[in-house]
mmCIF file of C-alpha atoms in Angstrom:
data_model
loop_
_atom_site.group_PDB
_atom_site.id
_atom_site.type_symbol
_atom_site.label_atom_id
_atom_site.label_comp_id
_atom_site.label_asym_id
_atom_site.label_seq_id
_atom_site.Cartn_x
_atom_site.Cartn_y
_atom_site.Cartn_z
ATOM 1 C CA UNK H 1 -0.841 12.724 20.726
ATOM 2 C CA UNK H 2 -4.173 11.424 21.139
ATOM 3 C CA UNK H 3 -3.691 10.624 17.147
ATOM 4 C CA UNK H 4 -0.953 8.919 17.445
ATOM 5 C CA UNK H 5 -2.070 6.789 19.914
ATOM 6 C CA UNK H 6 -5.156 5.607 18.044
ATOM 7 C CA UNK H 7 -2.670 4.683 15.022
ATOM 8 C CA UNK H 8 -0.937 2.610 17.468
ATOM 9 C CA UNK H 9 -3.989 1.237 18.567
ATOM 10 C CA UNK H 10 -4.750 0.485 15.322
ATOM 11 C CA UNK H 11 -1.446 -1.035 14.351
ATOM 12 C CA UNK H 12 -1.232 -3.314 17.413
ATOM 13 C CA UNK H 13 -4.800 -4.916 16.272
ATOM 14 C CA UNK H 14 -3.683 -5.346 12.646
ATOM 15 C CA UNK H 15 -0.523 -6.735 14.028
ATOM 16 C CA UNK H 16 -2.532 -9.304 16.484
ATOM 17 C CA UNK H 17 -4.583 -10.077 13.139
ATOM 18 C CA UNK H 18 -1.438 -10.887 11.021
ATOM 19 C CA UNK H 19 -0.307 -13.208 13.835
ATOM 20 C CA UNK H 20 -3.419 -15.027 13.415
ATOM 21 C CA UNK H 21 -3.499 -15.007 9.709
ATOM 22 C CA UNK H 22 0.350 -16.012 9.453
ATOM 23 C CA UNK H 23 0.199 -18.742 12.058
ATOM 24 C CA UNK H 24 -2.493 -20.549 10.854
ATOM 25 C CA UNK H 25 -0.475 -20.328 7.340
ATOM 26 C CA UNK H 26 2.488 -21.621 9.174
ATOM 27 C CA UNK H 27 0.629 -24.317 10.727
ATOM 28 C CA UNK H 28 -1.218 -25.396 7.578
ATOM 29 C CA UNK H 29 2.480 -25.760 5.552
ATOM 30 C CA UNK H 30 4.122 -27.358 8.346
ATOM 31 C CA UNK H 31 1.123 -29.859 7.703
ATOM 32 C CA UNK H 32 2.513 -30.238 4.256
ATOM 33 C CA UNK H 33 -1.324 -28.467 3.175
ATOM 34 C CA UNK H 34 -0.578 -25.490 1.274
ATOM 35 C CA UNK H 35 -3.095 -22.712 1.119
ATOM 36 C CA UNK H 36 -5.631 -21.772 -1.094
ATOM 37 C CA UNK H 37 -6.296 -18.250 -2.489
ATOM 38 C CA UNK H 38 -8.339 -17.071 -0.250
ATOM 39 C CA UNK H 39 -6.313 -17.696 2.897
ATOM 40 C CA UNK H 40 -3.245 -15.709 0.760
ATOM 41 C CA UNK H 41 -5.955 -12.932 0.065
ATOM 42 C CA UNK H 42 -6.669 -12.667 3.784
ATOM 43 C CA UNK H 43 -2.857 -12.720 4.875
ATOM 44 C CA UNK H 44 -2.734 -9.770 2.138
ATOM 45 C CA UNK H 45 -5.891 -7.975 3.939
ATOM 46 C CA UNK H 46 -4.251 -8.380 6.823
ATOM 47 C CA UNK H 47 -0.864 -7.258 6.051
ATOM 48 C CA UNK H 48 -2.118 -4.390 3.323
ATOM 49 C CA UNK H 49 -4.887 -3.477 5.749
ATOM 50 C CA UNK H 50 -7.413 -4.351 3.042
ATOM 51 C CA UNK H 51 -10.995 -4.993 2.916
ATOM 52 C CA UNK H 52 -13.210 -6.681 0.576
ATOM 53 C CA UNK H 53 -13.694 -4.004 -1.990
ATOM 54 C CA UNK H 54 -9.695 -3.005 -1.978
ATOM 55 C CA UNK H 55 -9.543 -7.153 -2.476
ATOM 56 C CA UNK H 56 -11.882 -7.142 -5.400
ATOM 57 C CA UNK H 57 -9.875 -4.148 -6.712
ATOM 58 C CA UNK H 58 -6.812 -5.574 -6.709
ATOM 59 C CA UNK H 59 -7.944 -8.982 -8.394
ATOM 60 C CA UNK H 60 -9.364 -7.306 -11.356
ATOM 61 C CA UNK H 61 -5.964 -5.740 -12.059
ATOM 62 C CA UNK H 62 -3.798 -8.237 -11.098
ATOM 63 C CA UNK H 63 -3.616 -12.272 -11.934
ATOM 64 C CA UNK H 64 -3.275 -14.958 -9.489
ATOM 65 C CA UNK H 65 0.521 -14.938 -9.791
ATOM 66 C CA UNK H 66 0.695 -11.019 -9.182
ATOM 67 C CA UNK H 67 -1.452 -11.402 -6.109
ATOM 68 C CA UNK H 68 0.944 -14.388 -5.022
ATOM 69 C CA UNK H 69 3.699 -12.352 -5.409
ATOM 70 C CA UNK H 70 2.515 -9.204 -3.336
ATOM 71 C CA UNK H 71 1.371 -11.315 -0.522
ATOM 72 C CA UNK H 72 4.873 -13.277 -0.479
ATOM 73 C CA UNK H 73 6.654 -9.813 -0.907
ATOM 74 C CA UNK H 74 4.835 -8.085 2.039
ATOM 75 C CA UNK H 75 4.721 -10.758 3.771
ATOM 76 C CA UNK H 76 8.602 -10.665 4.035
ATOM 77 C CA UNK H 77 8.920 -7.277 5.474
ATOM 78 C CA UNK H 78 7.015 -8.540 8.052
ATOM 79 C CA UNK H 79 4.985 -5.756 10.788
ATOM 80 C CA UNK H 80 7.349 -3.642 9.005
ATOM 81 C CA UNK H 81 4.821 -3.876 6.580
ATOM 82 C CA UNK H 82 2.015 -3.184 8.952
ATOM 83 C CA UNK H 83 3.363 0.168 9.446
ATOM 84 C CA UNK H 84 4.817 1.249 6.094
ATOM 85 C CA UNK H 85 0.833 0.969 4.813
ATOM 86 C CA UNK H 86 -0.767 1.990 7.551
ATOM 87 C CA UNK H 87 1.315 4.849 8.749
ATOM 88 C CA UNK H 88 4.358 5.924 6.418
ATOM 89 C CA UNK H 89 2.436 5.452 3.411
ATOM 90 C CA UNK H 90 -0.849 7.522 4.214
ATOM 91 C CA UNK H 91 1.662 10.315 5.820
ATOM 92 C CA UNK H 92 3.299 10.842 2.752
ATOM 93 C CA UNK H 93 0.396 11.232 0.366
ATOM 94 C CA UNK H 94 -0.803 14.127 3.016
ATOM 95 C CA UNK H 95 2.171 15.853 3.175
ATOM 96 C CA UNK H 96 2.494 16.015 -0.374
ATOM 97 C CA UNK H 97 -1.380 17.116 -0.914
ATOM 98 C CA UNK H 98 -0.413 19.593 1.775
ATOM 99 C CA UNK H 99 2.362 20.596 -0.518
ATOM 100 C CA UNK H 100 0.539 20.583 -3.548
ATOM 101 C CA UNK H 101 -2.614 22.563 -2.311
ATOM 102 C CA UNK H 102 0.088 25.283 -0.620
ATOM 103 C CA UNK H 103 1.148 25.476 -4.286
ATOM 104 C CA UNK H 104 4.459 24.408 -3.523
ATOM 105 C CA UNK H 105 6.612 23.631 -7.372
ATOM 106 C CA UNK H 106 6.992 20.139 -7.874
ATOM 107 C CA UNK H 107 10.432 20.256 -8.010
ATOM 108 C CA UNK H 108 10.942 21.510 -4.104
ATOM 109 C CA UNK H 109 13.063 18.856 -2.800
ATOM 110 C CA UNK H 110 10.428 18.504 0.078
ATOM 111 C CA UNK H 111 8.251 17.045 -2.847
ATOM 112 C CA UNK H 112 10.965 15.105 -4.738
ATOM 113 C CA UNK H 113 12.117 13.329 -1.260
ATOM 114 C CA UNK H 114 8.359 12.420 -1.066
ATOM 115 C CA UNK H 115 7.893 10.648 -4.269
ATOM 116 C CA UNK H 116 11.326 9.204 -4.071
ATOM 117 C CA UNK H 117 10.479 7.232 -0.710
ATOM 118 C CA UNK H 118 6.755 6.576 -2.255
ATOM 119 C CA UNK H 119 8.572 4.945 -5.234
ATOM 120 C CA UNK H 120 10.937 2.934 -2.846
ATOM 121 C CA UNK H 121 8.000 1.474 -0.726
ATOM 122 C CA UNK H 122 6.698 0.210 -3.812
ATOM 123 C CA UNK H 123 9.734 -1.367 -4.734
ATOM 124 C CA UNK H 124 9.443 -3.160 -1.435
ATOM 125 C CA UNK H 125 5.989 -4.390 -2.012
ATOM 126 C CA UNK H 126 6.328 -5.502 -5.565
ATOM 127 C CA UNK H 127 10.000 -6.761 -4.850
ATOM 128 C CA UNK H 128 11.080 -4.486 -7.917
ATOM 129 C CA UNK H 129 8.360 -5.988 -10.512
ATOM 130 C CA UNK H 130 7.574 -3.193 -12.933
ATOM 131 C CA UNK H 131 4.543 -5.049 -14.168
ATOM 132 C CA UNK H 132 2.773 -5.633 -10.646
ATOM 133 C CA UNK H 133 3.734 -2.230 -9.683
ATOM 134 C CA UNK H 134 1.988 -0.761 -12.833
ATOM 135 C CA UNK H 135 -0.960 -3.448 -12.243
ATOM 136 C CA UNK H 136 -1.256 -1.852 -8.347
ATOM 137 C CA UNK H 137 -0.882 1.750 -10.073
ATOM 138 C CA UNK H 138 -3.416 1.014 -12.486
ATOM 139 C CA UNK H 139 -5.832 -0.344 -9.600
ATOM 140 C CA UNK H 140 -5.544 2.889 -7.730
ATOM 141 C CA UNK H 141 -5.766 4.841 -10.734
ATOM 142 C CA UNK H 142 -9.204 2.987 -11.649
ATOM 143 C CA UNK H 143 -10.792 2.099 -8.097
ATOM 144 C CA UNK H 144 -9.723 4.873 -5.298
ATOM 145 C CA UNK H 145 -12.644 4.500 -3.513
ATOM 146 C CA UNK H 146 -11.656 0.805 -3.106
ATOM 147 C CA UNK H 147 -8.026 0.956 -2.759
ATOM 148 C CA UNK H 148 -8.003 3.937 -0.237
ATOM 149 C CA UNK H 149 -11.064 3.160 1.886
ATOM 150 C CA UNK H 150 -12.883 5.867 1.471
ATOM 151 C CA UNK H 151 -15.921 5.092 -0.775
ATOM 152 C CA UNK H 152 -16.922 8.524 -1.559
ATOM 153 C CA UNK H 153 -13.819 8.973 -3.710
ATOM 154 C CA UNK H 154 -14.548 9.603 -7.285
ATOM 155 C CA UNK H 155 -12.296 8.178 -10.159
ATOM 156 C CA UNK H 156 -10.294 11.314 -10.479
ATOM 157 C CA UNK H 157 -9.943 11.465 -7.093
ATOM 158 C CA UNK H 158 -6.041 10.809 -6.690
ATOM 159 C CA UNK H 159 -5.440 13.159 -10.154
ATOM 160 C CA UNK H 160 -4.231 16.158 -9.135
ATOM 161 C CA UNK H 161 -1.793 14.728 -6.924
ATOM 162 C CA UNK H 162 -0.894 11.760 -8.859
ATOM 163 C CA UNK H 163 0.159 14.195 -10.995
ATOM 164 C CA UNK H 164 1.546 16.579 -8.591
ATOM 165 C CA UNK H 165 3.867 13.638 -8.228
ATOM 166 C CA UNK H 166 4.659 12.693 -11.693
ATOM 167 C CA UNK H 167 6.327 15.621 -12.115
ATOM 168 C CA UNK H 168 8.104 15.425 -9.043
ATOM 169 C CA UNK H 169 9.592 12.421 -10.485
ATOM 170 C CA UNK H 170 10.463 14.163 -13.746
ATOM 171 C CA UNK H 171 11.865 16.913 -12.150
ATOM 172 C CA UNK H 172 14.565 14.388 -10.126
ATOM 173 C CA UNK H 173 15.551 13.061 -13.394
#
């Protein structure tokens, strides 16, 4: 419980931050000023729950159009997207290392259910773009420690389970 209510917490400040970020976008377009880079880059911090070194992360992988487009795409879901990558998101990724360290196959539907709604959250984010998804795969694959916050993760970090999940994938085919 006491978990759960700190992820609220948490959640209800990110969500006071995104009102910030997207009123002060709203105001500046109702102006007829549209915004630079780095007030998209902050929306996308505060939607993504981002910091600075997930930021630089993400624009070494991806071009100014690709960062356009997953700020415009999360911004659309709204504090729906507050929650899907701040609380959906991270619970899946345990439950399947849980999964994969129990030794559970990767064809266990448990497993395959898992990828399959990890595959359809990033078809919400990149609004179905196979190239920015692979650009945000390739970002994660290259700069975990970044991307996931915690900067004590090696490279190979998100391996085992990456791959854990690949053949989850295969095995729904």
């Amino acid at each position: 419980m006491r978990e759960h209510l700190a992820t609220t917490e948490a959640s209800l400040a990110a969500l006071h931050t995104l009102r910030e970020r997207l009123t002060h976008l709203h105001t500046e377009l109702a102006a007829e000023r549209f915004p630079g880079t780095a007030d998209l880059l902050r929306l996308l911090q505060a939607v993504g729950g981002t910091g600075p070194a997930a930021d630089e992360a993400l624009r070494r992988h991806l071009d100014e159009d690709q960062l356009h487009a997953l700020a415009d795409h999360a911004a659309a879901l709204g504090p729906a997207a507050h929650y899907l990558l701040e609380v959906e998101w991270p619970q899946l990724y345990r439950r399947a290392e849980e999964l994969r360290s129990a030794g559970t196959d990767p064809a266990d539907p448990r497993v395959r259910r898992i990828a399959d709604r990890l595959d359809e959250l990033s078809r919400l984010f990149s609004g179905g773009d196979t190239t920015l998804s692979a650009a945000v795969r390739t970002a994660w694959r290259e700069d975990p420690a970044a991307l996931s916050g915690d900067p004590a993760a090696p490279a190979d970090a998100w391996a085992d389970l990456r791959t854990f999940l690949d053949h989850a994938r295969r095995a729904s085919r």
